[in-house]
Amino acid sequence: MADNTVTDVKKLSFERAIEELESIVKRLEDGKVPLEESVAIYERGEALKRRCEELLRQAEARVEKITTDASGHAAGTVPLDVQ
């Protein structure tokens, strides 16, 4: 695996970050990675996890909740209350 910095993680799309994170998890689960490399890729995985969480929070903030009237028909939208 190339030596990537946390800065690189901040530039990744959600799909690319989750793909790399899944690859890291698989490598760690296989148990065939030397200890020092395991620690390094675990740290990279943590940075990727934070990036995915950040991108999901951003996406949730843009999602709008559809409101319905008494008959169940769409009546409009309101911003999603993200906490």
CSV table of N, CA and C in Angstrom, one decimal:
chain,number,residue,atom,x,y,z
A,1,MET,N,0.8,-1.2,0.0
A,1,MET,CA,0.0,0.0,0.0
A,1,MET,C,0.9,1.2,0.0
A,2,ALA,N,0.5,2.2,-0.8
A,2,ALA,CA,1.3,3.4,-0.9
A,2,ALA,C,1.2,4.2,0.5
A,3,ASP,N,2.3,5.0,0.8
A,3,ASP,CA,2.2,5.8,2.0
A,3,ASP,C,1.4,7.0,1.7
A,4,ASN,N,0.2,7.0,2.2
A,4,ASN,CA,-0.8,8.1,2.1
A,4,ASN,C,-0.9,8.9,3.4
A,5,THR,N,-1.1,10.2,3.2
A,5,THR,CA,-1.2,11.0,4.4
A,5,THR,C,-2.7,11.2,4.7
A,6,VAL,N,-3.0,11.7,5.9
A,6,VAL,CA,-4.3,12.1,6.3
A,6,VAL,C,-4.9,13.1,5.3
A,7,THR,N,-4.0,14.0,4.9
A,7,THR,CA,-4.5,15.1,3.9
A,7,THR,C,-5.1,14.4,2.7
A,8,ASP,N,-4.5,13.4,2.2
A,8,ASP,CA,-5.0,12.6,1.1
A,8,ASP,C,-6.4,12.1,1.3
A,9,VAL,N,-6.6,11.7,2.6
A,9,VAL,CA,-7.9,11.1,2.9
A,9,VAL,C,-9.0,12.2,2.8
A,10,LYS,N,-8.7,13.4,3.1
A,10,LYS,CA,-9.6,14.5,3.1
A,10,LYS,C,-10.1,14.8,1.7
A,11,LYS,N,-9.4,14.3,0.7
A,11,LYS,CA,-9.7,14.6,-0.7
A,11,LYS,C,-10.5,13.5,-1.3
A,12,LEU,N,-10.7,12.4,-0.6
A,12,LEU,CA,-11.3,11.2,-1.2
A,12,LEU,C,-12.8,11.3,-1.2
A,13,SER,N,-13.4,10.8,-2.3
A,13,SER,CA,-14.9,10.7,-2.3
A,13,SER,C,-15.3,9.6,-1.3
A,14,PHE,N,-16.6,9.6,-1.0
A,14,PHE,CA,-17.1,8.6,0.0
A,14,PHE,C,-16.9,7.2,-0.5
A,15,GLU,N,-17.2,7.0,-1.8
A,15,GLU,CA,-17.1,5.7,-2.4
A,15,GLU,C,-15.6,5.2,-2.4
A,16,ARG,N,-14.7,6.0,-2.7
A,16,ARG,CA,-13.3,5.7,-2.7
A,16,ARG,C,-12.8,5.4,-1.2
A,17,ALA,N,-13.2,6.2,-0.3
A,17,ALA,CA,-12.8,6.0,1.1
A,17,ALA,C,-13.4,4.7,1.7
A,18,ILE,N,-14.6,4.4,1.4
A,18,ILE,CA,-15.2,3.2,1.9
A,18,ILE,C,-14.6,2.0,1.3
A,19,GLU,N,-14.3,2.1,0.0
A,19,GLU,CA,-13.6,1.0,-0.7
A,19,GLU,C,-12.2,0.7,0.0
A,20,GLU,N,-11.5,1.7,0.2
A,20,GLU,CA,-10.2,1.5,0.8
A,20,GLU,C,-10.3,1.0,2.3
A,21,LEU,N,-11.3,1.5,3.0
A,21,LEU,CA,-11.5,1.1,4.4
A,21,LEU,C,-11.9,-0.4,4.4
A,22,GLU,N,-12.7,-0.8,3.5
A,22,GLU,CA,-13.1,-2.3,3.4
A,22,GLU,C,-11.9,-3.1,3.1
A,23,SER,N,-11.0,-2.6,2.2
A,23,SER,CA,-9.7,-3.3,1.9
A,23,SER,C,-8.9,-3.5,3.1
A,24,ILE,N,-8.8,-2.4,3.9
A,24,ILE,CA,-8.0,-2.5,5.1
A,24,ILE,C,-8.5,-3.5,6.1
A,25,VAL,N,-9.8,-3.4,6.3
A,25,VAL,CA,-10.5,-4.3,7.2
A,25,VAL,C,-10.2,-5.8,6.8
A,26,LYS,N,-10.3,-6.1,5.5
A,26,LYS,CA,-10.1,-7.4,5.0
A,26,LYS,C,-8.6,-7.9,5.3
A,27,ARG,N,-7.7,-7.0,5.1
A,27,ARG,CA,-6.3,-7.3,5.3
A,27,ARG,C,-6.0,-7.6,6.8
A,28,LEU,N,-6.6,-6.8,7.6
A,28,LEU,CA,-6.4,-7.0,9.1
A,28,LEU,C,-7.1,-8.3,9.6
A,29,GLU,N,-8.3,-8.6,9.0
A,29,GLU,CA,-9.0,-9.8,9.4
A,29,GLU,C,-8.2,-11.0,8.9
A,30,ASP,N,-7.6,-10.9,7.8
A,30,ASP,CA,-6.8,-12.1,7.3
A,30,ASP,C,-5.7,-12.4,8.2
A,31,GLY,N,-5.2,-11.4,9.0
A,31,GLY,CA,-4.1,-11.7,10.0
A,31,GLY,C,-2.8,-12.0,9.4
A,32,LYS,N,-2.5,-11.6,8.2
A,32,LYS,CA,-1.2,-11.9,7.5
A,32,LYS,C,-0.4,-10.7,7.4
A,33,VAL,N,-0.7,-9.6,8.0
A,33,VAL,CA,0.0,-8.4,7.9
A,33,VAL,C,0.9,-8.2,9.1
A,34,PRO,N,2.2,-7.9,8.9
A,34,PRO,CA,3.2,-7.8,10.0
A,34,PRO,C,2.6,-6.7,11.0
A,35,LEU,N,3.0,-6.8,12.3
A,35,LEU,CA,2.5,-5.9,13.3
A,35,LEU,C,2.7,-4.5,13.0
A,36,GLU,N,3.9,-4.1,12.6
A,36,GLU,CA,4.1,-2.6,12.3
A,36,GLU,C,3.2,-2.1,11.2
A,37,GLU,N,3.0,-2.9,10.1
A,37,GLU,CA,2.2,-2.5,9.0
A,37,GLU,C,0.7,-2.5,9.5
A,38,SER,N,0.3,-3.5,10.4
A,38,SER,CA,-1.0,-3.5,10.9
A,38,SER,C,-1.4,-2.2,11.6
A,39,VAL,N,-0.5,-1.7,12.4
A,39,VAL,CA,-0.7,-0.5,13.1
A,39,VAL,C,-0.9,0.7,12.2
A,40,ALA,N,0.0,0.7,11.2
A,40,ALA,CA,-0.1,1.8,10.2
A,40,ALA,C,-1.4,1.8,9.4
A,41,ILE,N,-1.8,0.6,8.9
A,41,ILE,CA,-3.0,0.6,8.1
A,41,ILE,C,-4.2,0.8,9.0
A,42,TYR,N,-4.1,0.4,10.3
A,42,TYR,CA,-5.2,0.6,11.2
A,42,TYR,C,-5.4,2.1,11.4
A,43,GLU,N,-4.3,2.9,11.5
A,43,GLU,CA,-4.4,4.3,11.7
A,43,GLU,C,-5.0,4.9,10.4
A,44,ARG,N,-4.6,4.4,9.3
A,44,ARG,CA,-5.2,4.9,8.0
A,44,ARG,C,-6.7,4.6,8.0
A,45,GLY,N,-7.1,3.4,8.4
A,45,GLY,CA,-8.5,3.1,8.5
A,45,GLY,C,-9.3,4.0,9.4
A,46,GLU,N,-8.7,4.4,10.5
A,46,GLU,CA,-9.4,5.4,11.4
A,46,GLU,C,-9.6,6.7,10.7
A,47,ALA,N,-8.6,7.2,9.9
A,47,ALA,CA,-8.8,8.4,9.2
A,47,ALA,C,-9.8,8.3,8.1
A,48,LEU,N,-9.9,7.1,7.4
A,48,LEU,CA,-10.9,6.8,6.4
A,48,LEU,C,-12.3,6.8,7.0
A,49,LYS,N,-12.4,6.2,8.2
A,49,LYS,CA,-13.7,6.1,8.9
A,49,LYS,C,-14.2,7.5,9.2
A,50,ARG,N,-13.3,8.3,9.7
A,50,ARG,CA,-13.7,9.7,10.0
A,50,ARG,C,-14.1,10.5,8.8
A,51,ARG,N,-13.4,10.2,7.6
A,51,ARG,CA,-13.8,10.9,6.4
A,51,ARG,C,-15.2,10.4,5.9
A,52,CYS,N,-15.5,9.2,6.0
A,52,CYS,CA,-16.8,8.6,5.6
A,52,CYS,C,-17.9,9.2,6.5
A,53,GLU,N,-17.6,9.3,7.8
A,53,GLU,CA,-18.6,9.9,8.7
A,53,GLU,C,-18.8,11.4,8.4
A,54,GLU,N,-17.8,12.1,8.1
A,54,GLU,CA,-17.9,13.5,7.7
A,54,GLU,C,-18.7,13.7,6.5
A,55,LEU,N,-18.5,12.9,5.5
A,55,LEU,CA,-19.2,13.0,4.2
A,55,LEU,C,-20.7,12.6,4.4
A,56,LEU,N,-21.0,11.6,5.3
A,56,LEU,CA,-22.3,11.2,5.5
A,56,LEU,C,-23.1,12.3,6.3
A,57,ARG,N,-22.4,13.0,7.2
A,57,ARG,CA,-23.0,14.1,7.9
A,57,ARG,C,-23.4,15.3,6.9
A,58,GLN,N,-22.4,15.5,6.0
A,58,GLN,CA,-22.7,16.6,5.0
A,58,GLN,C,-23.9,16.2,4.1
A,59,ALA,N,-24.0,14.9,3.7
A,59,ALA,CA,-25.1,14.5,2.9
A,59,ALA,C,-26.4,14.6,3.7
A,60,GLU,N,-26.4,14.2,4.9
A,60,GLU,CA,-27.6,14.3,5.7
A,60,GLU,C,-28.1,15.7,5.9
A,61,ALA,N,-27.1,16.6,6.0
A,61,ALA,CA,-27.5,18.0,6.1
A,61,ALA,C,-28.2,18.5,4.9
A,62,ARG,N,-28.0,17.9,3.7
A,62,ARG,CA,-28.6,18.4,2.5
A,62,ARG,C,-29.9,17.7,2.2
A,63,VAL,N,-30.2,16.6,2.9
A,63,VAL,CA,-31.4,15.8,2.7
A,63,VAL,C,-32.6,16.6,3.2
A,64,GLU,N,-33.6,16.6,2.4
A,64,GLU,CA,-34.9,17.2,2.9
A,64,GLU,C,-35.9,16.2,3.2
A,65,LYS,N,-36.6,16.5,4.3
A,65,LYS,CA,-37.7,15.6,4.7
A,65,LYS,C,-39.0,16.0,4.0
A,66,ILE,N,-39.6,15.0,3.4
A,66,ILE,CA,-40.9,15.3,2.8
A,66,ILE,C,-42.0,15.4,3.8
A,67,THR,N,-42.8,16.4,3.8
A,67,THR,CA,-44.0,16.5,4.7
A,67,THR,C,-45.2,16.1,3.9
A,68,THR,N,-46.2,15.6,4.6
A,68,THR,CA,-47.4,15.1,4.0
A,68,THR,C,-48.6,15.8,4.7
A,69,ASP,N,-49.7,16.0,4.0
A,69,ASP,CA,-50.9,16.5,4.5
A,69,ASP,C,-51.7,15.4,5.2
A,70,ALA,N,-52.9,15.7,5.7
A,70,ALA,CA,-53.7,14.8,6.4
A,70,ALA,C,-54.1,13.6,5.5
A,71,SER,N,-54.2,13.8,4.2
A,71,SER,CA,-54.5,12.7,3.3
A,71,SER,C,-53.3,11.9,2.8
A,72,GLY,N,-52.1,12.2,3.3
A,72,GLY,CA,-51.0,11.5,2.9
A,72,GLY,C,-50.2,11.9,1.7
A,73,HIS,N,-50.7,13.0,1.1
A,73,HIS,CA,-50.1,13.5,-0.1
A,73,HIS,C,-48.9,14.4,0.3
A,74,ALA,N,-47.9,14.5,-0.6
A,74,ALA,CA,-46.8,15.3,-0.3
A,74,ALA,C,-47.2,16.8,-0.3
A,75,ALA,N,-46.8,17.5,0.8
A,75,ALA,CA,-47.3,18.9,0.9
A,75,ALA,C,-46.1,19.8,0.8
A,76,GLY,N,-44.9,19.3,0.8
A,76,GLY,CA,-43.7,20.2,0.7
A,76,GLY,C,-42.5,19.5,1.3
A,77,THR,N,-41.5,20.3,1.5
A,77,THR,CA,-40.3,19.8,2.2
A,77,THR,C,-39.8,20.7,3.2
A,78,VAL,N,-39.1,20.2,4.2
A,78,VAL,CA,-38.5,21.0,5.2
A,78,VAL,C,-37.1,20.4,5.4
A,79,PRO,N,-36.1,21.3,5.8
A,79,PRO,CA,-34.8,20.8,6.0
A,79,PRO,C,-34.8,19.7,7.1
A,80,LEU,N,-33.9,18.7,6.9
A,80,LEU,CA,-33.8,17.6,7.8
A,80,LEU,C,-33.1,18.1,9.1
A,81,ASP,N,-33.6,17.8,10.2
A,81,ASP,CA,-33.1,18.2,11.5
A,81,ASP,C,-32.0,17.3,11.9
A,82,VAL,N,-30.7,17.6,11.6
A,82,VAL,CA,-29.6,16.8,11.8
A,82,VAL,C,-28.9,17.3,13.1
A,83,GLN,N,-28.7,16.3,14.0
A,83,GLN,CA,-28.1,16.6,15.3
A,83,GLN,C,-26.7,16.1,15.4
